[in-house]
Tab-separated table of C-alpha atoms in Angstrom:
chain	number	residue	atom	x	y	z
A	1	UNK	CA	106.676	98.239	126.030
A	2	UNK	CA	104.231	97.306	128.987
A	3	UNK	CA	105.940	98.567	131.729
A	4	UNK	CA	107.431	101.283	130.037
A	5	UNK	CA	104.125	102.786	129.880
A	6	UNK	CA	103.366	101.252	132.543
A	7	UNK	CA	105.649	103.050	134.835
A	8	UNK	CA	105.441	106.377	132.810
A	9	UNK	CA	102.103	106.565	131.787
A	10	UNK	CA	101.012	109.820	134.247
A	11	UNK	CA	104.483	111.308	132.440
A	12	UNK	CA	104.847	110.405	128.732
A	13	UNK	CA	102.881	112.767	126.062
A	14	UNK	CA	100.173	111.258	123.823
A	15	UNK	CA	102.026	111.000	120.582
A	16	UNK	CA	104.710	109.180	122.005
A	17	UNK	CA	102.539	106.842	123.303
A	18	UNK	CA	100.249	106.073	120.772
A	19	UNK	CA	103.425	106.149	119.098
A	20	UNK	CA	104.021	102.989	121.691
A	21	UNK	CA	100.676	101.982	121.167
A	22	UNK	CA	100.811	100.821	117.458
A	23	UNK	CA	104.557	99.307	118.368
A	24	UNK	CA	102.926	97.005	120.907
A	25	UNK	CA	99.275	95.857	118.531
A	26	UNK	CA	102.380	95.270	115.530
A	27	UNK	CA	104.838	92.862	117.999
A	28	UNK	CA	101.291	91.721	118.960
A	29	UNK	CA	100.509	91.168	115.241
A	30	UNK	CA	103.966	89.517	115.025
A	31	UNK	CA	103.150	86.996	117.538
A	32	UNK	CA	100.236	85.895	116.598
A	33	UNK	CA	101.243	85.586	112.525
A	34	UNK	CA	104.372	83.427	114.209
A	35	UNK	CA	102.336	81.251	115.873
A	36	UNK	CA	100.146	81.129	112.645
A	37	UNK	CA	102.324	80.436	110.875
A	38	UNK	CA	103.916	77.363	113.031
A	39	UNK	CA	100.885	76.038	112.762
A	40	UNK	CA	99.305	75.720	110.186
A	41	UNK	CA	103.151	74.374	109.164
A	42	UNK	CA	102.920	71.718	112.263
A	43	UNK	CA	99.652	70.961	110.979
A	44	UNK	CA	101.038	70.656	107.305
A	45	UNK	CA	103.815	68.611	108.466
A	46	UNK	CA	101.153	66.314	109.877
A	47	UNK	CA	99.236	65.856	106.390
A	48	UNK	CA	96.327	66.914	107.782
A	49	UNK	CA	95.564	69.202	105.899
A	50	UNK	CA	92.013	69.497	105.619
A	51	UNK	CA	91.010	72.307	102.311
A	52	UNK	CA	88.406	74.409	102.346
A	53	UNK	CA	87.690	76.783	99.102
A	54	UNK	CA	84.695	79.513	99.141
A	55	UNK	CA	84.433	83.307	97.558
A	56	UNK	CA	86.938	85.676	98.518
A	57	UNK	CA	87.692	89.316	97.197
A	58	UNK	CA	91.059	89.072	97.057
A	59	UNK	CA	90.939	93.123	97.171
A	60	UNK	CA	89.449	93.430	101.175
A	61	UNK	CA	92.010	90.170	101.525
A	62	UNK	CA	95.600	92.599	100.252
A	63	UNK	CA	93.365	94.872	102.156
A	64	UNK	CA	93.116	93.369	105.480
A	65	UNK	CA	96.944	92.223	105.103
A	66	UNK	CA	98.143	96.183	104.413
A	67	UNK	CA	96.126	97.247	106.971
A	68	UNK	CA	98.526	94.907	109.623
A	69	UNK	CA	101.734	95.587	108.380
A	70	UNK	CA	100.657	99.815	108.733
A	71	UNK	CA	103.578	100.418	111.198
A	72	UNK	CA	106.652	99.254	108.526
A	73	UNK	CA	104.759	100.744	105.717
A	74	UNK	CA	104.719	103.950	107.348
A	75	UNK	CA	108.159	103.659	108.559
A	76	UNK	CA	109.560	102.318	104.804
A	77	UNK	CA	106.754	104.975	102.939
A	78	UNK	CA	106.539	102.138	101.427
A	79	UNK	CA	103.163	102.421	99.092
A	80	UNK	CA	101.983	99.028	98.022
A	81	UNK	CA	100.052	99.074	94.321
A	82	UNK	CA	96.937	96.451	93.959
A	83	UNK	CA	96.386	95.687	90.698
A	84	UNK	CA	93.116	92.579	89.677
A	85	UNK	CA	92.802	92.550	85.629
A	86	UNK	CA	90.117	90.535	85.694
A	87	UNK	CA	87.809	89.471	88.601
A	88	UNK	CA	88.074	90.708	92.255
A	89	UNK	CA	86.519	87.611	93.624
A	90	UNK	CA	89.115	84.398	93.802
A	91	UNK	CA	87.869	80.416	95.353
A	92	UNK	CA	89.979	79.442	97.139
A	93	UNK	CA	90.966	78.484	100.640
A	94	UNK	CA	91.512	82.315	103.233
A	95	UNK	CA	93.501	80.366	105.521
A	96	UNK	CA	95.749	78.824	103.414
A	97	UNK	CA	96.039	81.692	100.429
A	98	UNK	CA	95.971	84.394	103.616
A	99	UNK	CA	99.166	82.630	105.185
A	100	UNK	CA	100.820	82.838	101.753
A	101	UNK	CA	100.475	85.925	100.803
A	102	UNK	CA	100.953	87.574	104.568
A	103	UNK	CA	104.541	86.221	104.269
A	104	UNK	CA	105.079	87.236	100.415
A	105	UNK	CA	104.290	90.774	101.433
A	106	UNK	CA	106.363	90.103	104.888
A	107	UNK	CA	109.765	89.457	103.849
A	108	UNK	CA	109.097	92.163	100.266
A	109	UNK	CA	108.732	94.326	102.983
A	110	UNK	CA	110.915	93.339	105.098
A	111	UNK	CA	113.419	93.385	101.888
A	112	UNK	CA	112.324	95.991	99.853
A	113	UNK	CA	114.247	99.467	99.753
A	114	UNK	CA	112.310	102.694	101.769
A	115	UNK	CA	110.848	104.937	99.438
A	116	UNK	CA	109.077	102.733	96.528
A	117	UNK	CA	106.243	100.079	96.255
A	118	UNK	CA	105.412	96.564	95.922
A	119	UNK	CA	103.365	95.700	93.452
A	120	UNK	CA	99.919	93.277	93.745
A	121	UNK	CA	98.341	91.740	91.793
A	122	UNK	CA	95.889	89.256	90.758
A	123	UNK	CA	96.000	87.246	86.922
A	124	UNK	CA	92.302	85.264	85.278
A	125	UNK	CA	94.842	82.703	82.842
A	126	UNK	CA	93.660	79.559	81.484
A	127	UNK	CA	96.149	77.332	81.860
A	128	UNK	CA	95.453	72.820	79.612
A	129	UNK	CA	92.564	74.761	79.406
A	130	UNK	CA	91.623	75.625	83.492
A	131	UNK	CA	90.841	78.829	84.637
A	132	UNK	CA	93.157	79.238	87.063
A	133	UNK	CA	94.355	82.993	88.686
A	134	UNK	CA	98.053	83.786	88.560
A	135	UNK	CA	99.292	86.323	92.030
A	136	UNK	CA	102.574	88.145	91.779
A	137	UNK	CA	104.630	90.468	93.868
A	138	UNK	CA	107.078	93.136	93.060
A	139	UNK	CA	108.893	94.498	95.577
A	140	UNK	CA	112.441	96.610	93.900
A	141	UNK	CA	114.983	94.436	96.959
A	142	UNK	CA	117.714	93.309	95.575
A	143	UNK	CA	116.212	89.386	94.969
A	144	UNK	CA	117.576	86.261	95.666
A	145	UNK	CA	120.611	85.233	94.240
A	146	UNK	CA	120.826	82.656	91.848
A	147	UNK	CA	122.762	80.505	94.067
A	148	UNK	CA	120.015	80.517	96.785
A	149	UNK	CA	117.004	79.738	93.216
A	150	UNK	CA	118.456	76.287	92.962
A	151	UNK	CA	118.380	75.398	96.214
A	152	UNK	CA	114.503	76.846	96.212
């Protein structure tokens, strides 16, 4: 795309240029997160995981993720609805939770039908007297087959 822009810059309309640049941005973002996921996988498989818990604003994190998938959301006319039942601050490792949510939301966008919504929710729960958070990503895609669920 960048070669096309460079070779035809004088003849490209502003709207088309904006579309090309948006697509370049999307591809760069996807490449970055693919490499980030690969790095995280590599670290996990060499047992070098360092967990650094901090207070994270869940709504801000989801906004960051939505921003990075903006082109795909617009293209499929998908709305991400965020439901926070209790407090919006969670104590967790930013890198781990953002990687997990990014992957779940990415899969939801790929597999959900156009003109629908994806719901991301956060709920405080207590399990065995310990405060925990339940994060749900719900979409309207075809779902995972029972056979595949057994393999997971």
